[in-house]
PDB file of N, CA and C in Angstrom:
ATOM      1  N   UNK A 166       9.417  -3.643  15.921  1.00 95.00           N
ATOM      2  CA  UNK A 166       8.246  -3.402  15.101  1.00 95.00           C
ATOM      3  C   UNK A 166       8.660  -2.632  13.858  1.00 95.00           C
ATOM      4  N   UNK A 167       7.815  -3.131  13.078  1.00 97.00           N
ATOM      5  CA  UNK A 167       8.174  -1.982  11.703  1.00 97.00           C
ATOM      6  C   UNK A 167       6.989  -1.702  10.940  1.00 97.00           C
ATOM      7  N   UNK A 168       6.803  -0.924  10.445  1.00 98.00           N
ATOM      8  CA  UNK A 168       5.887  -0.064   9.499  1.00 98.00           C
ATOM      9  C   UNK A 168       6.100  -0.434   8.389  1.00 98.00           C
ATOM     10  N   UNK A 169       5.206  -0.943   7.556  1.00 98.00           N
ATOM     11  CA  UNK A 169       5.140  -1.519   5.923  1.00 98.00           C
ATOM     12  C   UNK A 169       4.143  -0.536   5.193  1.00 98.00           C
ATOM     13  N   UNK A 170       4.751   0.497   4.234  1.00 98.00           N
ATOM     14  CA  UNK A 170       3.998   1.450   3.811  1.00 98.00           C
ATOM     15  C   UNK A 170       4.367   0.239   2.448  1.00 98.00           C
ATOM     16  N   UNK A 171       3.038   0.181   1.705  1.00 98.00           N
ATOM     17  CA  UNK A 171       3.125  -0.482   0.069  1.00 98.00           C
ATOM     18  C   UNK A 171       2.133   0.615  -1.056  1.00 98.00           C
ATOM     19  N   UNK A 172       2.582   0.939  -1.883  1.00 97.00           N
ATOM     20  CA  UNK A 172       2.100   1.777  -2.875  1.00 97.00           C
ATOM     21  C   UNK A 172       1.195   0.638  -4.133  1.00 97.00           C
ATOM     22  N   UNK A 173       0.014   0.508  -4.303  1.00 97.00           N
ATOM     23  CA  UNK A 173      -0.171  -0.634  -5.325  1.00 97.00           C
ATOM     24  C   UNK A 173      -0.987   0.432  -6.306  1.00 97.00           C
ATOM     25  N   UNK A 174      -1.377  -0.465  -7.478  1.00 95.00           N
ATOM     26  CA  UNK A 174      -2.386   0.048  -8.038  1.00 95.00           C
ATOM     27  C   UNK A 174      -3.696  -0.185  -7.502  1.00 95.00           C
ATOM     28  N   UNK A 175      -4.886   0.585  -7.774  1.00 96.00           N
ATOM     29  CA  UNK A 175      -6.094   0.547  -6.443  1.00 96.00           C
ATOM     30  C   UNK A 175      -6.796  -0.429  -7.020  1.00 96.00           C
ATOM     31  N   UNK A 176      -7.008  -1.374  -8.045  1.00 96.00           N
ATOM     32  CA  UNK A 176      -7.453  -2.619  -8.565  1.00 96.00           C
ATOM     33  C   UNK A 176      -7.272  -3.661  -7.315  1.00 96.00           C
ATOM     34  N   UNK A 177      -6.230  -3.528  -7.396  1.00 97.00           N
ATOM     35  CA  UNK A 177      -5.207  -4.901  -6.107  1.00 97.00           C
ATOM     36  C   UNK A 177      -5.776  -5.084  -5.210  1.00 97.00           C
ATOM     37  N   UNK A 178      -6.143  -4.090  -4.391  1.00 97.00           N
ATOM     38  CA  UNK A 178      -6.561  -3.660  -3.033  1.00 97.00           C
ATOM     39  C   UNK A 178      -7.200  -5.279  -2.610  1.00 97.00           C
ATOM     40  N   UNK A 179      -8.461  -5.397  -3.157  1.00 97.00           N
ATOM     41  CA  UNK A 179      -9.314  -6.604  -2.505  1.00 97.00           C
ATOM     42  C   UNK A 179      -7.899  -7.579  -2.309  1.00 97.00           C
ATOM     43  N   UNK A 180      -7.568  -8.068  -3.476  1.00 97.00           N
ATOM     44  CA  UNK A 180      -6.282  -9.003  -3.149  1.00 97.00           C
ATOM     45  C   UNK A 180      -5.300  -8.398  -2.404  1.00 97.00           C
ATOM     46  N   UNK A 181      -4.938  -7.624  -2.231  1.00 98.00           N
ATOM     47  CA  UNK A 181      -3.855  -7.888  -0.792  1.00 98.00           C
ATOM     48  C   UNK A 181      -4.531  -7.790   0.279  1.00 98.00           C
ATOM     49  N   UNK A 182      -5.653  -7.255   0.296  1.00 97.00           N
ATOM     50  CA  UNK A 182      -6.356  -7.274   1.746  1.00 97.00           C
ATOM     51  C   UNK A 182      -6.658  -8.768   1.795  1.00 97.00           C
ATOM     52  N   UNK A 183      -6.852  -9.072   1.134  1.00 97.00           N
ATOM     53  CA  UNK A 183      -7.408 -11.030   1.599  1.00 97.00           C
ATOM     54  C   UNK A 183      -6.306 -11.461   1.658  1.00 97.00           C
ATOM     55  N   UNK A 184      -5.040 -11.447   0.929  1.00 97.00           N
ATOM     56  CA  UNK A 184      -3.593 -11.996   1.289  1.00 97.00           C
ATOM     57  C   UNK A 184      -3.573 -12.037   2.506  1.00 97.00           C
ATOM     58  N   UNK A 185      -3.166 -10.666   3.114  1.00 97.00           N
ATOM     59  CA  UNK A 185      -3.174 -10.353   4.464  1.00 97.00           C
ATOM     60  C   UNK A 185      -3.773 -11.256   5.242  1.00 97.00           C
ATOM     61  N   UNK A 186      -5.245 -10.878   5.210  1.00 96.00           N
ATOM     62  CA  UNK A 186      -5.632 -11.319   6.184  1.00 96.00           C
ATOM     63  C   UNK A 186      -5.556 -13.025   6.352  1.00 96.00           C
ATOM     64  N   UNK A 187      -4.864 -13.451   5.272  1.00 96.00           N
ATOM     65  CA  UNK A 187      -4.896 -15.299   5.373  1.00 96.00           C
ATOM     66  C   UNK A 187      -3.231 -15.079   5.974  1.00 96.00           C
ATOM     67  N   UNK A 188      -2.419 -14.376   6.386  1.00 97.00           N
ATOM     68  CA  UNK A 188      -1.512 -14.650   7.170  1.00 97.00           C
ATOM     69  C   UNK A 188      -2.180 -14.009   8.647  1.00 97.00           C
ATOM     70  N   UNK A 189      -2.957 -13.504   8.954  1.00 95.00           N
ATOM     71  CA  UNK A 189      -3.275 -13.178  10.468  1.00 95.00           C
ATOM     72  C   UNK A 189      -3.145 -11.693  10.609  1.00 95.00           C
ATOM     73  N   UNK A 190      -3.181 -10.602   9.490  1.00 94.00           N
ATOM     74  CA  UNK A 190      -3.187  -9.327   9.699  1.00 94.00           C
ATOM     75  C   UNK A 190      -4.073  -9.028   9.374  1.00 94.00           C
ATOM     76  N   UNK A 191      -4.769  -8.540  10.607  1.00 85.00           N
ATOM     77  CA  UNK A 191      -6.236  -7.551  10.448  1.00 85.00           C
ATOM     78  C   UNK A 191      -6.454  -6.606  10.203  1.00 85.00           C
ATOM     79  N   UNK A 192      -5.595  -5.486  10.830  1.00 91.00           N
ATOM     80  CA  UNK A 192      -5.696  -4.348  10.502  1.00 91.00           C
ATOM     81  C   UNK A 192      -4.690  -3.570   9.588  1.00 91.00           C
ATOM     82  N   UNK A 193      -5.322  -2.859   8.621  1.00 96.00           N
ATOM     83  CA  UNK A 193      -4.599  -1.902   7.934  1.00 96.00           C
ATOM     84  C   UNK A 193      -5.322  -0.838   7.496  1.00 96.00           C
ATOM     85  N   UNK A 194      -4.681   0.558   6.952  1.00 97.00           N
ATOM     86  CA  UNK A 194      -4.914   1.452   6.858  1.00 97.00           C
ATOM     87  C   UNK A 194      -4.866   1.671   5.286  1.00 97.00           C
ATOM     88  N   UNK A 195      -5.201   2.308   4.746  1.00 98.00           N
ATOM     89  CA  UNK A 195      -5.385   2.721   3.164  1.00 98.00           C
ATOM     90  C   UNK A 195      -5.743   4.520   3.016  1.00 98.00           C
ATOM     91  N   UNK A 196      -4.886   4.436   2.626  1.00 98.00           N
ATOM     92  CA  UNK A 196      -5.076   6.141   1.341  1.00 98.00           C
ATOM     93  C   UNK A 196      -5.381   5.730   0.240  1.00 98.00           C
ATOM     94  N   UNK A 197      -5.867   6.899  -0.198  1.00 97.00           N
ATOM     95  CA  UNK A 197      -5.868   7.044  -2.045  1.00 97.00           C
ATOM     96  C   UNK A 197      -5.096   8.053  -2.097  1.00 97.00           C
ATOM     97  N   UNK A 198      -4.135   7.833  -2.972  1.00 96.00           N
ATOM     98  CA  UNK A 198      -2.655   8.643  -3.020  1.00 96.00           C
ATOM     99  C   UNK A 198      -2.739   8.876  -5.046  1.00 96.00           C
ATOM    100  N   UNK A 199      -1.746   9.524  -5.110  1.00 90.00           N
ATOM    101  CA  UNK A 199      -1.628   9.999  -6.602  1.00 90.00           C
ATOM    102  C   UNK A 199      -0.129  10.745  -6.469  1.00 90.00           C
ATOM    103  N   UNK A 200       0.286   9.822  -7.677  1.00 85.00           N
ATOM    104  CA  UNK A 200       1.924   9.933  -7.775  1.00 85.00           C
ATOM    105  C   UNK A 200       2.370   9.329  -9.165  1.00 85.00           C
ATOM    106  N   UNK A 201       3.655   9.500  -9.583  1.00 79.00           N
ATOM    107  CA  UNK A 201       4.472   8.593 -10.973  1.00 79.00           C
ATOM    108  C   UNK A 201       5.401   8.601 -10.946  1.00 79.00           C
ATOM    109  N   UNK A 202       5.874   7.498 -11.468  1.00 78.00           N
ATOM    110  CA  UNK A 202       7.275   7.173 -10.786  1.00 78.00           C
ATOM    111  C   UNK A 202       7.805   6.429 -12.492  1.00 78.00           C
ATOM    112  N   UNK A 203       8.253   5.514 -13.012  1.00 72.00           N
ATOM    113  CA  UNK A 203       8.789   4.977 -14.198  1.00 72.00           C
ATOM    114  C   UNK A 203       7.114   5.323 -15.486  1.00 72.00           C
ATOM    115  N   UNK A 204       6.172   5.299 -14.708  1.00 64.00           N
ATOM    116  CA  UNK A 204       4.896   5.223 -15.877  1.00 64.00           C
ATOM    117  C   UNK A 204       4.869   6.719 -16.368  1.00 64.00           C
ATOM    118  N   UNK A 205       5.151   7.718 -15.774  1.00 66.00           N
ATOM    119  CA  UNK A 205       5.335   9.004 -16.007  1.00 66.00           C
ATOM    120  C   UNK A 205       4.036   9.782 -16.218  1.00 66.00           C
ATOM    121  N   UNK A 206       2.703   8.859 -16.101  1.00 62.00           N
ATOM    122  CA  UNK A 206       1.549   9.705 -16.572  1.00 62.00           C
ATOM    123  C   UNK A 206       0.967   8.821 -18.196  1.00 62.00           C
ATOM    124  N   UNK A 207       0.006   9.459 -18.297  1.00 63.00           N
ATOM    125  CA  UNK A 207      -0.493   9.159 -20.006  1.00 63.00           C
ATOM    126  C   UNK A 207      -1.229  10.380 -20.489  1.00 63.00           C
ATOM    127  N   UNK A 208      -1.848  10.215 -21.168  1.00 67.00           N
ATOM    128  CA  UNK A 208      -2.562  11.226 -22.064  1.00 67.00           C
ATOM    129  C   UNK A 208      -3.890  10.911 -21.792  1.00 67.00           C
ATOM    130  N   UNK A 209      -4.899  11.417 -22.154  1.00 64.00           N
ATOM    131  CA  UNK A 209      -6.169  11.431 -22.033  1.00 64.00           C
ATOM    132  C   UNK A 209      -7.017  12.129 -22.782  1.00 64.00           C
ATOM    133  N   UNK A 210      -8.738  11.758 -23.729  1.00 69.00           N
ATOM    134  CA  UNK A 210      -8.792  12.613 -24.446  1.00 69.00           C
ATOM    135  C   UNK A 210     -10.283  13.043 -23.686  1.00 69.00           C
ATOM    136  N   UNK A 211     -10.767  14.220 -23.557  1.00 69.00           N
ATOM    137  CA  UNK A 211     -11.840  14.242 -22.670  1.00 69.00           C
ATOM    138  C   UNK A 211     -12.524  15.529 -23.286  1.00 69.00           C
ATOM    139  N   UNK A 212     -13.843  15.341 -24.062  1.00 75.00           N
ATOM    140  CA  UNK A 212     -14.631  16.342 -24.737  1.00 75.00           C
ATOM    141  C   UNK A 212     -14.045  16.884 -25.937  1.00 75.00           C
ATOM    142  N   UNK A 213     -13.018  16.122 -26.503  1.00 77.00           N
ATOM    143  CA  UNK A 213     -12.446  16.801 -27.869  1.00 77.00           C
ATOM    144  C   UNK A 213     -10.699  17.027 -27.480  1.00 77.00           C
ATOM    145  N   UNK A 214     -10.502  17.316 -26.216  1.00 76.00           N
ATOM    146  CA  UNK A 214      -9.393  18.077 -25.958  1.00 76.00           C
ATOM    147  C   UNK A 214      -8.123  16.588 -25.182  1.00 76.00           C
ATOM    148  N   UNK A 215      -7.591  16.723 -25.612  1.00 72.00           N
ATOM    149  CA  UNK A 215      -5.949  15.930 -25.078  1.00 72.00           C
ATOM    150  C   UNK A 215      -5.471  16.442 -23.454  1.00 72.00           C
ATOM    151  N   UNK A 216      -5.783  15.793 -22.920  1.00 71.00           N
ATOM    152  CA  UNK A 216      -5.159  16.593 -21.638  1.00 71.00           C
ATOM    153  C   UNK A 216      -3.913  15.101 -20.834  1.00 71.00           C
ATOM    154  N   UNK A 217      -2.494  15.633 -20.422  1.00 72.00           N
ATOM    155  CA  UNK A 217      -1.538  14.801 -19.792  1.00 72.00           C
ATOM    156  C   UNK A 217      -2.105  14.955 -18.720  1.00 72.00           C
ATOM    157  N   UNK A 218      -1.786  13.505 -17.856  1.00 71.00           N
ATOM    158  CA  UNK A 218      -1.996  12.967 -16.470  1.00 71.00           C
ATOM    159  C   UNK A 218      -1.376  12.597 -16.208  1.00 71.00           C
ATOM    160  N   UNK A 219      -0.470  13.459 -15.459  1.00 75.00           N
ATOM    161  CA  UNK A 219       0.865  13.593 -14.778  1.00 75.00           C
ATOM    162  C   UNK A 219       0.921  12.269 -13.287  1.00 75.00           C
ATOM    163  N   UNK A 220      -0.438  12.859 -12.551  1.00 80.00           N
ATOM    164  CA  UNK A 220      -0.010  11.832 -11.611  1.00 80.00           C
ATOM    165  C   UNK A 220      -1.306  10.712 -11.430  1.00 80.00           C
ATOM    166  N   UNK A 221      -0.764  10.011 -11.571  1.00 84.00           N
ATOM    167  CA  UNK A 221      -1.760   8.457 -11.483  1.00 84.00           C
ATOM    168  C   UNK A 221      -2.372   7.981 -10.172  1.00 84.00           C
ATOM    169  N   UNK A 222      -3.345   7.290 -10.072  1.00 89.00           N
ATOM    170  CA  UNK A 222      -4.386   6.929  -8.695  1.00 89.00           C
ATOM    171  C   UNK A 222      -3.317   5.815  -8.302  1.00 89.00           C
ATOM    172  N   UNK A 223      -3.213   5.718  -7.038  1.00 94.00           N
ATOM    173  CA  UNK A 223      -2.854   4.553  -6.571  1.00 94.00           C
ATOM    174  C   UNK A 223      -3.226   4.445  -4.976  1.00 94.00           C
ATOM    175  N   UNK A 224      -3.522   3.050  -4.572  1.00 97.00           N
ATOM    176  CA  UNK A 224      -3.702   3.268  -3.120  1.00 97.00           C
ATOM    177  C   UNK A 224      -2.164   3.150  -2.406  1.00 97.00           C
ATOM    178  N   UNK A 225      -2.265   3.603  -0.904  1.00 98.00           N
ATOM    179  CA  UNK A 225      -1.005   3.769  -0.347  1.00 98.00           C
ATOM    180  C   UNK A 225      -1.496   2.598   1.332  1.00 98.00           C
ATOM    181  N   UNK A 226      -1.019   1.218   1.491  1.00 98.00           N
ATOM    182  CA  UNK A 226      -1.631   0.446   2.067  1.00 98.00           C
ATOM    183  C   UNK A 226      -0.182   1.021   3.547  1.00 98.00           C
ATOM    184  N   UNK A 227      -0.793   0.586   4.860  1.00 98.00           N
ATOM    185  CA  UNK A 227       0.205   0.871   5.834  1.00 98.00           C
ATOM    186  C   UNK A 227      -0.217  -0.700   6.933  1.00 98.00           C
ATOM    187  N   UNK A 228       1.060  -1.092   7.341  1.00 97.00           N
ATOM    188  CA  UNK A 228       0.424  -1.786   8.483  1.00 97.00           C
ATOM    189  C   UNK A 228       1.703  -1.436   9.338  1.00 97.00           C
ATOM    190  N   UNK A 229       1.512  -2.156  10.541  1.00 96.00           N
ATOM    191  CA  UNK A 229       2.689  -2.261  11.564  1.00 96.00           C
ATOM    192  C   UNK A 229       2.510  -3.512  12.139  1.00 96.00           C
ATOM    193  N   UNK A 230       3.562  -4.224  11.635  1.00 95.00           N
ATOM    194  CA  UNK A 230       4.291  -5.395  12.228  1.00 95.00           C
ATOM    195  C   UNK A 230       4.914  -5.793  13.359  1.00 95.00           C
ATOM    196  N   UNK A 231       5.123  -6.794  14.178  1.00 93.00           N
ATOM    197  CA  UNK A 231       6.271  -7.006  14.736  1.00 93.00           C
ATOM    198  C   UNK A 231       7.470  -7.890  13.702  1.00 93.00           C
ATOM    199  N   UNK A 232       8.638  -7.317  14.069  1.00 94.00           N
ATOM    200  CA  UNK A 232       9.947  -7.759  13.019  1.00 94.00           C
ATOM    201  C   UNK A 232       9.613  -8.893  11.984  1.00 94.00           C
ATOM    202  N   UNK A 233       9.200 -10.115  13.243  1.00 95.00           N
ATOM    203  CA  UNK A 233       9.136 -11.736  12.955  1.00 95.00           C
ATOM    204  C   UNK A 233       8.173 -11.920  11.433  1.00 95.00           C
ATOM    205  N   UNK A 234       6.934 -10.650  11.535  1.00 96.00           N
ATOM    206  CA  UNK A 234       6.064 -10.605  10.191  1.00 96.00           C
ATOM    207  C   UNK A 234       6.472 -10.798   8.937  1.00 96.00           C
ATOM    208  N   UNK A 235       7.754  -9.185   9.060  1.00 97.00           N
ATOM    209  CA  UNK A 235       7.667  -8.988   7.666  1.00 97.00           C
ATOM    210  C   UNK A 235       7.895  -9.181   6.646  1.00 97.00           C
ATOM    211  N   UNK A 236       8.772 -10.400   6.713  1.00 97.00           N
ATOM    212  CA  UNK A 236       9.458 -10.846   5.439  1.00 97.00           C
ATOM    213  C   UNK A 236       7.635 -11.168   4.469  1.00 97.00           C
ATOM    214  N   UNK A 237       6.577 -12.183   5.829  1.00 97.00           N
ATOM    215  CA  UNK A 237       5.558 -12.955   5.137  1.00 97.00           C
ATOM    216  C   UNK A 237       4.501 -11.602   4.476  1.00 97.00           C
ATOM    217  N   UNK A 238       4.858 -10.313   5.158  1.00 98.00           N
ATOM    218  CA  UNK A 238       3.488  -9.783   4.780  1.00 98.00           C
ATOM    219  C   UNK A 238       4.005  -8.692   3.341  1.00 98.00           C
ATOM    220  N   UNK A 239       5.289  -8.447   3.287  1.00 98.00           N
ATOM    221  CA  UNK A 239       6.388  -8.304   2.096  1.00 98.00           C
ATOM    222  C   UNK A 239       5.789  -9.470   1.015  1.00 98.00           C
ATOM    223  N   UNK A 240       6.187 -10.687   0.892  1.00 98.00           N
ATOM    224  CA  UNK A 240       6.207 -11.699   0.019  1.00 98.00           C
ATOM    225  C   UNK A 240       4.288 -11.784  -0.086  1.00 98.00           C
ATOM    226  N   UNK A 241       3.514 -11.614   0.985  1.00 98.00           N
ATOM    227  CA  UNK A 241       2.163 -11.569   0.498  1.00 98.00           C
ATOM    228  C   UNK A 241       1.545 -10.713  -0.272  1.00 98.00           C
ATOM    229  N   UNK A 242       2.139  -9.290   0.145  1.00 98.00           N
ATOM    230  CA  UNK A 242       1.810  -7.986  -0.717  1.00 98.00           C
ATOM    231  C   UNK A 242       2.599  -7.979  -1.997  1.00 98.00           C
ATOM    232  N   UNK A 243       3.280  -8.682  -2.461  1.00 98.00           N
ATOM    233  CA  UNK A 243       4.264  -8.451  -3.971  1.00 98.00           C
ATOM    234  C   UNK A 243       3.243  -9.461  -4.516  1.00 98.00           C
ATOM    235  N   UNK A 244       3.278 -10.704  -4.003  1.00 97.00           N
ATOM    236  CA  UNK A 244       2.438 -11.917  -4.600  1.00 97.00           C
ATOM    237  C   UNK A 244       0.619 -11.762  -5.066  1.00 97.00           C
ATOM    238  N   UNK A 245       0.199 -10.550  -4.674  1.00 98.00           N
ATOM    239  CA  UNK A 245      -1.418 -10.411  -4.341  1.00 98.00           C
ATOM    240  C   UNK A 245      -1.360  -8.980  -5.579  1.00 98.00           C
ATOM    241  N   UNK A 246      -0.036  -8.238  -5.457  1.00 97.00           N
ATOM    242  CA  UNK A 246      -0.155  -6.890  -6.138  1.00 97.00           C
ATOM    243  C   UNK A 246       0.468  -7.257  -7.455  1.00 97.00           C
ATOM    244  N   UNK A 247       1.445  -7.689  -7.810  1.00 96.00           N
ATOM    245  CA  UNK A 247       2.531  -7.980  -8.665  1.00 96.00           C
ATOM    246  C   UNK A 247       1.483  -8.189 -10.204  1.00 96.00           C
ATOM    247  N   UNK A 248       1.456  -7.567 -11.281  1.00 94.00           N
ATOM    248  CA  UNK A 248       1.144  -7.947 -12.240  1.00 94.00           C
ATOM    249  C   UNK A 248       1.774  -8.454 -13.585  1.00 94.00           C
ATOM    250  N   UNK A 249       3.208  -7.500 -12.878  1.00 92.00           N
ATOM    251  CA  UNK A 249       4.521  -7.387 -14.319  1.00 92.00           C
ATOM    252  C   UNK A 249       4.575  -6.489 -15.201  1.00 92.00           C
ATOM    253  N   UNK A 250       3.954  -5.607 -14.922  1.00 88.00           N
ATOM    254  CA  UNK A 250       3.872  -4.143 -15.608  1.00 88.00           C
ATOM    255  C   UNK A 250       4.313  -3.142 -14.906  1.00 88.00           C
ATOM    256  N   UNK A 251       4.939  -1.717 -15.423  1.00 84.00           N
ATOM    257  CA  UNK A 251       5.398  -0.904 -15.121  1.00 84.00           C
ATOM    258  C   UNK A 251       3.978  -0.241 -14.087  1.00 84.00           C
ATOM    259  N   UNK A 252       4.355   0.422 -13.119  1.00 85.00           N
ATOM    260  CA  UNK A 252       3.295   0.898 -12.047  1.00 85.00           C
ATOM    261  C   UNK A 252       2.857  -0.030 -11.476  1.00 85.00           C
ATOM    262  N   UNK A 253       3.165  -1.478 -10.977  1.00 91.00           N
ATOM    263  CA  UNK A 253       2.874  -2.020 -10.025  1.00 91.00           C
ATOM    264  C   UNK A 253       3.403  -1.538  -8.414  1.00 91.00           C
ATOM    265  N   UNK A 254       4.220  -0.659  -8.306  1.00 93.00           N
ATOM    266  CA  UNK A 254       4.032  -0.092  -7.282  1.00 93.00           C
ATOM    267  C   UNK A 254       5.599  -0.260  -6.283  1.00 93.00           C
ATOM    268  N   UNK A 255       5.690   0.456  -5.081  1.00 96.00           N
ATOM    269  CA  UNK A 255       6.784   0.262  -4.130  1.00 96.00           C
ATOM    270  C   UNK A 255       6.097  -0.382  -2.713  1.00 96.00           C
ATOM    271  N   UNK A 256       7.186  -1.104  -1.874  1.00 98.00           N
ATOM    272  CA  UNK A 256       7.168  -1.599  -0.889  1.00 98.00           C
ATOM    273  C   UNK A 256       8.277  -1.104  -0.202  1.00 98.00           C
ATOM    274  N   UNK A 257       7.730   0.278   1.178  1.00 98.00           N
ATOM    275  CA  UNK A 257       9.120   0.757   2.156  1.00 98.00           C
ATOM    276  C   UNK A 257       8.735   0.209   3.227  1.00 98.00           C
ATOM    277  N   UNK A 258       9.720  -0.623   4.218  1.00 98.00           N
ATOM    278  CA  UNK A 258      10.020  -0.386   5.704  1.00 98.00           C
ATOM    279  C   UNK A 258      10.853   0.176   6.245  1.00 98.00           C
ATOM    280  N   UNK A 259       9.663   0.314   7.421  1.00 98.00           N
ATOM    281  CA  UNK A 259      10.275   1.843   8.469  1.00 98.00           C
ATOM    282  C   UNK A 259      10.183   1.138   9.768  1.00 98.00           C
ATOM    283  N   UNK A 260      11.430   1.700  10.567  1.00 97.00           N
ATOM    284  CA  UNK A 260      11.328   1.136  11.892  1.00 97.00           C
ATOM    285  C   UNK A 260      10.334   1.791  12.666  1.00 97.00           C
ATOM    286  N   UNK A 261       9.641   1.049  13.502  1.00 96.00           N
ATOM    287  CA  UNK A 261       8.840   2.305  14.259  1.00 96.00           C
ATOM    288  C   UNK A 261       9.527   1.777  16.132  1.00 96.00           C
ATOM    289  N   UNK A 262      10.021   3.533  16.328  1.00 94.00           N
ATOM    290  CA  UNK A 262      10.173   3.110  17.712  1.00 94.00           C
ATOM    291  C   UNK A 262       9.038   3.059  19.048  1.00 94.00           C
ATOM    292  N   UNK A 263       7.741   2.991  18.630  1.00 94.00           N
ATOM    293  CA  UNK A 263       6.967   2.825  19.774  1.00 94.00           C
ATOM    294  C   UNK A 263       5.575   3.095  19.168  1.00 94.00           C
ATOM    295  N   UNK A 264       4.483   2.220  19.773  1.00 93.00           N
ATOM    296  CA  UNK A 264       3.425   1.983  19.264  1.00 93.00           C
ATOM    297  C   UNK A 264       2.461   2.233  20.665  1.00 93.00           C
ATOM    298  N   UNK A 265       1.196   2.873  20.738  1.00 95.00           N
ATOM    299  CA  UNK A 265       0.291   3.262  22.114  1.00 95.00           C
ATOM    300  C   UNK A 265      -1.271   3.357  22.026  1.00 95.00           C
ATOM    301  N   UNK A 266      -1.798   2.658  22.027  1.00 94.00           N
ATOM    302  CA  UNK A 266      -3.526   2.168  22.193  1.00 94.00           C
ATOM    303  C   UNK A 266      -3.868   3.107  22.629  1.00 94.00           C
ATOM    304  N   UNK A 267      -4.574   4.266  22.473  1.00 95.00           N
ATOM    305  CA  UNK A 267      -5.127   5.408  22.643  1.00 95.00           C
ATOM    306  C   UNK A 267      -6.261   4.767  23.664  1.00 95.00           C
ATOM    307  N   UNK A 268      -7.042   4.122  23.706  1.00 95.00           N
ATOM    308  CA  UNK A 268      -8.114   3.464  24.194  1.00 95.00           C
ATOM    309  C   UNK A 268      -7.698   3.082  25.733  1.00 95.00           C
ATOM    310  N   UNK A 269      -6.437   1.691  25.814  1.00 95.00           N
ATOM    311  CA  UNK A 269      -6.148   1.155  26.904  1.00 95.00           C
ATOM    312  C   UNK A 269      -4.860   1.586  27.495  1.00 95.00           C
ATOM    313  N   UNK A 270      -4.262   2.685  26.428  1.00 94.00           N
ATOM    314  CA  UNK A 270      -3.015   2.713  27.088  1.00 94.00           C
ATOM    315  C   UNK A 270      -1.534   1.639  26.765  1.00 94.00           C
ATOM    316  N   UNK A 271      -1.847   0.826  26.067  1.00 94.00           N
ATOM    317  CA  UNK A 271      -0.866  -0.645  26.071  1.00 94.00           C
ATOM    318  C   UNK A 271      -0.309  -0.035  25.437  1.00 94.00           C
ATOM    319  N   UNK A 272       1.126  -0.323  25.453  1.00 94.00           N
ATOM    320  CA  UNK A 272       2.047   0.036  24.586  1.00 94.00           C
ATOM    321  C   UNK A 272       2.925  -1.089  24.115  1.00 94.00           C
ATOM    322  N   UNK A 273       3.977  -0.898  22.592  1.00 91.00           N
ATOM    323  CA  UNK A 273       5.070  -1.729  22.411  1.00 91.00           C
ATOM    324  C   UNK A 273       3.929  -3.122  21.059  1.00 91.00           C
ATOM    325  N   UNK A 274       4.224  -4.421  21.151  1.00 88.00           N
ATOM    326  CA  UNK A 274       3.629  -4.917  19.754  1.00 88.00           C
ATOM    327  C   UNK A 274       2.029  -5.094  20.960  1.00 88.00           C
ATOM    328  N   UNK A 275       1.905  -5.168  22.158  1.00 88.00           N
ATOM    329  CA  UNK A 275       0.611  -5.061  22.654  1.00 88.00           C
ATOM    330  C   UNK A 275      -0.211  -4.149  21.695  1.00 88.00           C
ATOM    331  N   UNK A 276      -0.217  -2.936  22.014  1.00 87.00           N
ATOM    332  CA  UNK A 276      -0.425  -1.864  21.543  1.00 87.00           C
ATOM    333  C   UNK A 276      -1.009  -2.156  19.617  1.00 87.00           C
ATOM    334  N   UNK A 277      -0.423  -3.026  18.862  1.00 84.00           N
ATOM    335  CA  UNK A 277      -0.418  -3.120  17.386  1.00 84.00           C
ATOM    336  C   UNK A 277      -1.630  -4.385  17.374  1.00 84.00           C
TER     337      UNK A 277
END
């Protein structure tokens, strides 16, 4: 199993959630996160005054896979987020060693 944390801009969201779910992933999790990475921020002018905005909105999407997924839910989330501009965002996987249904108890890709 692995953990697909994807960083997008929060526009995207509807589109990768419908990506997703047209390969068979239902569930995912979402933050609203704030971070900068190559965009560095912009400027802003608000009541007269200039103020820098260091860190930018972005959502932070999570799912957990079994292995066999992720290449499709990788290539769905670049394809649904991807605009070609700087701040379109990162895609990390993480191994996860064990997954547990709080509810039934199941564990392992049951459990996901």
């Amino acid at each position: 199993m692995k953990k697909i944390e994807a960083i997008i801009k929060p526009f995207k969201l509807d589109n990768v959630k419908e990506g997703l779910n047209e390969i068979g992933i239902k569930g995912i999790t979402i933050s609203e996160v704030k971070g900068y990475g190559r965009q560095k921020g912009h400027t802003e002018i608000y009541r007269g005054a200039e103020y820098i905005v260091d860190f930018l909105p972005k959502i932070k999407i999570e799912v957990v896979v079994s292995d066999n997924q992720v290449d499709a839910v990788i290539e769905k989330i670049i394809e649904n987020a991807k605009t070609g501009k700087v701040g379109d965002g990162k895609i990390f996987v993480i191994p996860i060693g064990e997954a547990i249904r709080i509810r039934t108890g199941e564990k392992g890709e049951d459990a996901v």
